[in-house]
Amino acid sequence: EVQLVESGGGLVQPGGSLRLSCSASGISVNSNYMGWVRQTPGRGLEWVSLIYSGGATYYADSVKGRFTISRDKSKNTLFLEMDSLRVEDTAMYYCTTFYWSSGAFETWGRGTLITVTS
Amino acid sequence: DIQMTQSPSSLSASLGDRVTITCRAGQNIYRSLNWYQQKPGKAPKFLIYDASNLQIGVPSRFSGSGSGTTFTLTINSLEPEDSATYYCQQSYGMPYTFGQGTKVEI
């Protein structure tokens, strides 16, 4: 059974940084397509970033240049480095597996909450 | 970006009812459409891919149809555990975008 567990969320001031982690079991983060999706009451579900098994990375325009997705094979962990955080980045962030052939977010973690506020 | 619009935003139905949710895409996305179910306080759950294919383990009372710009999610014979918010998502191209959700109350 695939399980994803996010951590690293919390309260941060605008302009600050955070690193989210997603510990995976039942799959290899290095051999699969993985991603991050966020959710707010106001904007709903929003795709944030993807990393393909080959290492290619993709970002939503709203986070491009500020967020970096990466993975650690030895720890079987996915990361999202978030810099220059804005109030509008406040959201629940979910780690997901990505079913490449259908473009679907297949397995989801429970999420970790980021609140950007002064 | 491809805009996804769901209707209705919410609905109320009775146990055993048949429920239909519509998702419209802002352009032709062929059959690149996925559906998710989210219960309060939980992460979304992947239900249907490529418009009509049920993910493993999803009850057969759920079905999806459509192509092009108009898609539907149907729940036949509504069960208590189907009370949730349902989202569509286009996978035709990045950025992948979701509908705003349809809340189903029983």
mmCIF file of C-alpha atoms in Angstrom:
data_model
loop_
_atom_site.group_PDB
_atom_site.id
_atom_site.type_symbol
_atom_site.label_atom_id
_atom_site.label_comp_id
_atom_site.label_asym_id
_atom_site.label_seq_id
_atom_site.Cartn_x
_atom_site.Cartn_y
_atom_site.Cartn_z
ATOM 1 C CA GLU A 1 0.000 0.000 0.000
ATOM 2 C CA VAL A 2 1.280 3.417 -0.975
ATOM 3 C CA GLN A 3 1.439 5.945 1.853
ATOM 4 C CA LEU A 4 2.543 9.549 1.726
ATOM 5 C CA VAL A 5 3.148 11.604 4.865
ATOM 6 C CA GLU A 6 3.793 15.336 4.621
ATOM 7 C CA SER A 7 5.567 17.455 7.193
ATOM 8 C CA GLY A 8 7.120 20.877 7.502
ATOM 9 C CA GLY A 9 4.062 23.081 7.490
ATOM 10 C CA GLY A 10 3.518 25.969 9.831
ATOM 11 C CA LEU A 11 3.292 29.699 10.286
ATOM 12 C CA VAL A 12 5.664 31.929 8.316
ATOM 13 C CA GLN A 13 5.933 35.630 7.577
ATOM 14 C CA PRO A 14 5.625 37.008 4.053
ATOM 15 C CA GLY A 15 8.969 36.775 2.329
ATOM 16 C CA GLY A 16 9.984 33.805 4.429
ATOM 17 C CA SER A 17 10.901 30.259 3.471
ATOM 18 C CA LEU A 18 9.755 26.757 4.319
ATOM 19 C CA ARG A 19 10.648 23.279 3.200
ATOM 20 C CA LEU A 20 7.944 20.668 2.961
ATOM 21 C CA SER A 21 8.800 16.986 3.105
ATOM 22 C CA CYS A 22 6.810 14.013 1.924
ATOM 23 C CA SER A 23 7.930 10.642 3.218
ATOM 24 C CA ALA A 24 6.806 7.809 0.977
ATOM 25 C CA SER A 25 6.298 4.124 1.639
ATOM 26 C CA GLY A 26 5.172 1.453 -0.777
ATOM 27 C CA ILE A 27 6.711 3.245 -3.748
ATOM 28 C CA SER A 28 10.028 4.723 -4.792
ATOM 29 C CA VAL A 29 9.890 8.517 -5.147
ATOM 30 C CA ASN A 30 12.838 8.272 -7.484
ATOM 31 C CA SER A 31 11.101 5.935 -9.924
ATOM 32 C CA ASN A 32 7.681 7.530 -9.995
ATOM 33 C CA TYR A 33 6.048 10.759 -11.031
ATOM 34 C CA MET A 34 5.300 12.826 -7.937
ATOM 35 C CA GLY A 35 3.788 16.197 -7.262
ATOM 36 C CA TRP A 36 2.276 18.786 -4.982
ATOM 37 C CA VAL A 37 -1.262 20.141 -5.046
ATOM 38 C CA ARG A 38 -2.565 22.840 -2.724
ATOM 39 C CA GLN A 39 -6.039 23.753 -1.572
ATOM 40 C CA THR A 40 -7.643 26.854 -0.159
ATOM 41 C CA PRO A 41 -11.291 27.555 0.628
ATOM 42 C CA GLY A 42 -11.244 30.437 -1.819
ATOM 43 C CA ARG A 43 -9.285 29.097 -4.786
ATOM 44 C CA GLY A 44 -10.041 25.395 -4.402
ATOM 45 C CA LEU A 45 -7.584 22.797 -5.636
ATOM 46 C CA GLU A 46 -4.512 24.107 -7.443
ATOM 47 C CA TRP A 47 -1.699 22.095 -9.016
ATOM 48 C CA VAL A 48 1.677 23.395 -7.780
ATOM 49 C CA SER A 49 4.511 21.258 -9.106
ATOM 50 C CA LEU A 50 5.510 17.919 -10.641
ATOM 51 C CA ILE A 51 8.712 15.941 -10.867
ATOM 52 C CA TYR A 52 8.931 13.194 -13.447
ATOM 53 C CA SER A 53 10.746 9.928 -12.885
ATOM 54 C CA GLY A 54 13.498 11.134 -15.198
ATOM 55 C CA GLY A 55 13.979 14.268 -13.134
ATOM 56 C CA ALA A 56 12.193 16.886 -15.234
ATOM 57 C CA THR A 57 10.353 19.429 -13.104
ATOM 58 C CA TYR A 58 7.317 21.578 -13.790
ATOM 59 C CA TYR A 59 5.680 24.427 -11.897
ATOM 60 C CA ALA A 60 2.524 26.473 -11.891
ATOM 61 C CA ASP A 61 3.208 30.041 -13.019
ATOM 62 C CA SER A 62 2.142 31.313 -9.593
ATOM 63 C CA VAL A 63 5.105 29.582 -7.903
ATOM 64 C CA LYS A 64 7.686 29.431 -10.690
ATOM 65 C CA GLY A 65 10.993 30.875 -9.568
ATOM 66 C CA ARG A 66 10.006 30.704 -5.890
ATOM 67 C CA PHE A 67 9.330 26.999 -5.273
ATOM 68 C CA THR A 68 11.640 24.070 -6.016
ATOM 69 C CA ILE A 69 10.599 20.429 -6.103
ATOM 70 C CA SER A 70 13.219 17.775 -5.431
ATOM 71 C CA ARG A 71 13.621 14.254 -4.076
ATOM 72 C CA ASP A 72 16.058 12.202 -2.040
ATOM 73 C CA LYS A 73 16.362 8.597 -3.163
ATOM 74 C CA SER A 74 18.123 7.447 0.003
ATOM 75 C CA LYS A 75 15.378 8.858 2.232
ATOM 76 C CA ASN A 76 12.594 8.055 -0.248
ATOM 77 C CA THR A 77 11.328 11.559 0.341
ATOM 78 C CA LEU A 78 9.893 14.301 -1.856
ATOM 79 C CA PHE A 79 10.522 17.941 -1.011
ATOM 80 C CA LEU A 80 9.071 21.322 -1.842
ATOM 81 C CA GLU A 81 11.358 24.231 -1.080
ATOM 82 C CA MET A 82 9.263 27.377 -0.800
ATOM 83 C CA ASP A 83 10.934 30.787 -0.893
ATOM 84 C CA SER A 84 9.648 34.365 -1.028
ATOM 85 C CA LEU A 85 6.373 33.199 0.432
ATOM 86 C CA ARG A 86 3.295 35.332 -0.087
ATOM 87 C CA VAL A 87 0.010 35.582 1.789
ATOM 88 C CA GLU A 88 -1.661 33.910 -1.189
ATOM 89 C CA ASP A 89 0.514 30.807 -0.697
ATOM 90 C CA THR A 90 -1.479 30.065 2.446
ATOM 91 C CA ALA A 91 -3.025 26.659 1.819
ATOM 92 C CA MET A 92 -3.117 22.988 2.655
ATOM 93 C CA TYR A 93 -0.351 21.334 0.651
ATOM 94 C CA TYR A 94 -0.793 17.750 -0.476
ATOM 95 C CA CYS A 95 1.911 15.403 -1.719
ATOM 96 C CA THR A 96 0.676 13.145 -4.498
ATOM 97 C CA THR A 97 1.720 10.412 -6.827
ATOM 98 C CA PHE A 98 1.026 11.241 -10.467
ATOM 99 C CA TYR A 99 -0.331 8.664 -12.903
ATOM 100 C CA TRP A 100 1.478 9.920 -15.994
ATOM 101 C CA SER A 101 -0.607 8.164 -18.638
ATOM 102 C CA SER A 102 -3.843 9.783 -17.485
ATOM 103 C CA GLY A 103 -2.440 12.887 -15.846
ATOM 104 C CA ALA A 104 -4.213 12.033 -12.618
ATOM 105 C CA PHE A 105 -3.157 12.631 -9.031
ATOM 106 C CA GLU A 106 -3.483 9.080 -7.838
ATOM 107 C CA THR A 107 -2.487 8.804 -4.174
ATOM 108 C CA TRP A 108 -2.626 11.738 -1.780
ATOM 109 C CA GLY A 109 -1.063 12.392 1.579
ATOM 110 C CA ARG A 110 -3.050 13.898 4.430
ATOM 111 C CA GLY A 111 -1.622 17.332 3.757
ATOM 112 C CA THR A 112 0.326 19.932 5.695
ATOM 113 C CA LEU A 113 -0.947 23.442 6.361
ATOM 114 C CA ILE A 114 1.061 26.531 5.458
ATOM 115 C CA THR A 115 -0.052 29.886 6.807
ATOM 116 C CA VAL A 116 1.716 32.973 5.541
ATOM 117 C CA THR A 117 0.889 35.956 7.711
ATOM 118 C CA SER A 118 2.543 38.953 9.306
ATOM 119 C CA ASP B 1 -5.051 27.970 -18.709
ATOM 120 C CA ILE B 2 -7.994 25.652 -19.285
ATOM 121 C CA GLN B 3 -10.919 26.681 -17.119
ATOM 122 C CA MET B 4 -13.043 23.932 -15.617
ATOM 123 C CA THR B 5 -16.597 24.734 -14.532
ATOM 124 C CA GLN B 6 -18.760 22.379 -12.508
ATOM 125 C CA SER B 7 -22.499 22.460 -12.002
ATOM 126 C CA PRO B 8 -24.284 22.524 -9.749
ATOM 127 C CA SER B 9 -22.123 23.917 -6.934
ATOM 128 C CA SER B 10 -24.115 21.859 -4.483
ATOM 129 C CA LEU B 11 -27.034 19.490 -4.456
ATOM 130 C CA SER B 12 -29.150 17.620 -1.981
ATOM 131 C CA ALA B 13 -30.397 14.130 -2.733
ATOM 132 C CA SER B 14 -31.886 11.142 -0.954
ATOM 133 C CA LEU B 15 -30.491 7.701 -0.377
ATOM 134 C CA GLY B 16 -30.995 5.590 -3.468
ATOM 135 C CA ASP B 17 -31.219 8.578 -5.803
ATOM 136 C CA ARG B 18 -29.272 8.933 -9.013
ATOM 137 C CA VAL B 19 -27.046 12.014 -8.995
ATOM 138 C CA THR B 20 -25.369 13.674 -11.960
ATOM 139 C CA ILE B 21 -22.633 16.292 -11.823
ATOM 140 C CA THR B 22 -21.503 18.179 -14.921
ATOM 141 C CA CYS B 23 -18.023 19.470 -15.659
ATOM 142 C CA ARG B 24 -17.341 21.758 -18.616
ATOM 143 C CA ALA B 25 -13.925 22.567 -20.021
ATOM 144 C CA GLY B 26 -12.996 25.881 -21.592
ATOM 145 C CA GLN B 27 -11.663 24.084 -24.665
ATOM 146 C CA ASN B 28 -11.656 20.626 -26.218
ATOM 147 C CA ILE B 29 -9.794 18.307 -23.850
ATOM 148 C CA TYR B 30 -10.850 15.105 -25.639
ATOM 149 C CA ARG B 31 -11.173 12.538 -22.826
ATOM 150 C CA SER B 32 -8.454 13.977 -20.575
ATOM 151 C CA LEU B 33 -10.683 14.338 -17.547
ATOM 152 C CA ASN B 34 -10.364 12.911 -14.041
ATOM 153 C CA TRP B 35 -12.712 12.920 -11.044
ATOM 154 C CA TYR B 36 -12.005 13.060 -7.308
ATOM 155 C CA GLN B 37 -14.044 12.744 -4.136
ATOM 156 C CA GLN B 38 -13.204 14.697 -0.991
ATOM 157 C CA LYS B 39 -14.774 14.248 2.414
ATOM 158 C CA PRO B 40 -14.464 16.931 5.126
ATOM 159 C CA GLY B 41 -11.030 17.035 6.708
ATOM 160 C CA LYS B 42 -9.638 14.451 4.292
ATOM 161 C CA ALA B 43 -7.495 14.525 1.189
ATOM 162 C CA PRO B 44 -9.131 14.079 -2.197
ATOM 163 C CA LYS B 45 -9.543 10.521 -3.411
ATOM 164 C CA PHE B 46 -8.974 9.603 -7.053
ATOM 165 C CA LEU B 47 -12.122 8.081 -8.566
ATOM 166 C CA ILE B 48 -12.155 8.119 -12.364
ATOM 167 C CA TYR B 49 -9.551 8.680 -15.068
ATOM 168 C CA ASP B 50 -9.754 9.375 -18.787
ATOM 169 C CA ALA B 51 -13.378 10.437 -18.397
ATOM 170 C CA SER B 52 -14.878 7.008 -17.788
ATOM 171 C CA ASN B 53 -12.393 4.540 -16.270
ATOM 172 C CA LEU B 54 -12.958 3.644 -12.635
ATOM 173 C CA GLN B 55 -9.910 3.544 -10.423
ATOM 174 C CA ILE B 56 -9.395 0.183 -8.740
ATOM 175 C CA GLY B 57 -11.608 -0.168 -5.684
ATOM 176 C CA VAL B 58 -14.138 2.502 -6.650
ATOM 177 C CA PRO B 59 -17.715 1.181 -6.357
ATOM 178 C CA SER B 60 -19.459 0.477 -9.630
ATOM 179 C CA ARG B 61 -22.311 2.872 -8.750
ATOM 180 C CA PHE B 62 -19.905 5.615 -9.860
ATOM 181 C CA SER B 63 -19.569 6.240 -13.573
ATOM 182 C CA GLY B 64 -18.154 8.918 -15.817
ATOM 183 C CA SER B 65 -18.869 9.913 -19.369
ATOM 184 C CA GLY B 66 -18.244 12.621 -21.894
ATOM 185 C CA SER B 67 -15.630 13.941 -24.241
ATOM 186 C CA GLY B 68 -14.594 17.226 -25.764
ATOM 187 C CA THR B 69 -15.839 19.943 -23.447
ATOM 188 C CA THR B 70 -18.687 18.341 -21.486
ATOM 189 C CA PHE B 71 -18.346 15.565 -18.947
ATOM 190 C CA THR B 72 -20.555 13.992 -16.318
ATOM 191 C CA LEU B 73 -20.064 12.059 -13.108
ATOM 192 C CA THR B 74 -23.020 9.905 -12.165
ATOM 193 C CA ILE B 75 -23.645 8.204 -8.854
ATOM 194 C CA ASN B 76 -26.310 5.544 -9.131
ATOM 195 C CA SER B 77 -28.221 4.621 -6.006
ATOM 196 C CA LEU B 78 -26.705 7.136 -3.599
ATOM 197 C CA GLU B 79 -25.215 5.699 -0.406
ATOM 198 C CA PRO B 80 -24.591 7.545 2.900
ATOM 199 C CA GLU B 81 -20.823 7.435 2.361
ATOM 200 C CA ASP B 82 -21.172 9.307 -0.935
ATOM 201 C CA SER B 83 -21.768 12.568 0.931
ATOM 202 C CA ALA B 84 -18.722 14.561 -0.189
ATOM 203 C CA THR B 85 -17.434 17.217 -2.546
ATOM 204 C CA TYR B 86 -16.553 16.062 -6.052
ATOM 205 C CA TYR B 87 -13.958 17.705 -8.297
ATOM 206 C CA CYS B 88 -13.089 17.313 -11.946
ATOM 207 C CA GLN B 89 -9.568 17.914 -13.257
ATOM 208 C CA GLN B 90 -8.303 18.287 -16.797
ATOM 209 C CA SER B 91 -5.124 16.464 -17.734
ATOM 210 C CA TYR B 92 -4.954 17.668 -21.322
ATOM 211 C CA GLY B 93 -2.119 20.041 -20.575
ATOM 212 C CA MET B 94 -0.259 21.985 -17.940
ATOM 213 C CA PRO B 95 -1.169 23.761 -15.848
ATOM 214 C CA TYR B 96 -3.491 20.994 -14.731
ATOM 215 C CA THR B 97 -6.657 22.647 -13.491
ATOM 216 C CA PHE B 98 -9.564 21.604 -11.312
ATOM 217 C CA GLY B 99 -13.221 22.491 -11.201
ATOM 218 C CA GLN B 100 -14.497 24.418 -8.200
ATOM 219 C CA GLY B 101 -16.248 21.378 -6.757
ATOM 220 C CA THR B 102 -19.786 20.081 -6.288
ATOM 221 C CA LYS B 103 -20.955 19.353 -2.771
ATOM 222 C CA VAL B 104 -23.331 16.399 -2.521
ATOM 223 C CA GLU B 105 -25.473 16.311 0.610
ATOM 224 C CA ILE B 106 -27.729 13.490 1.598
#
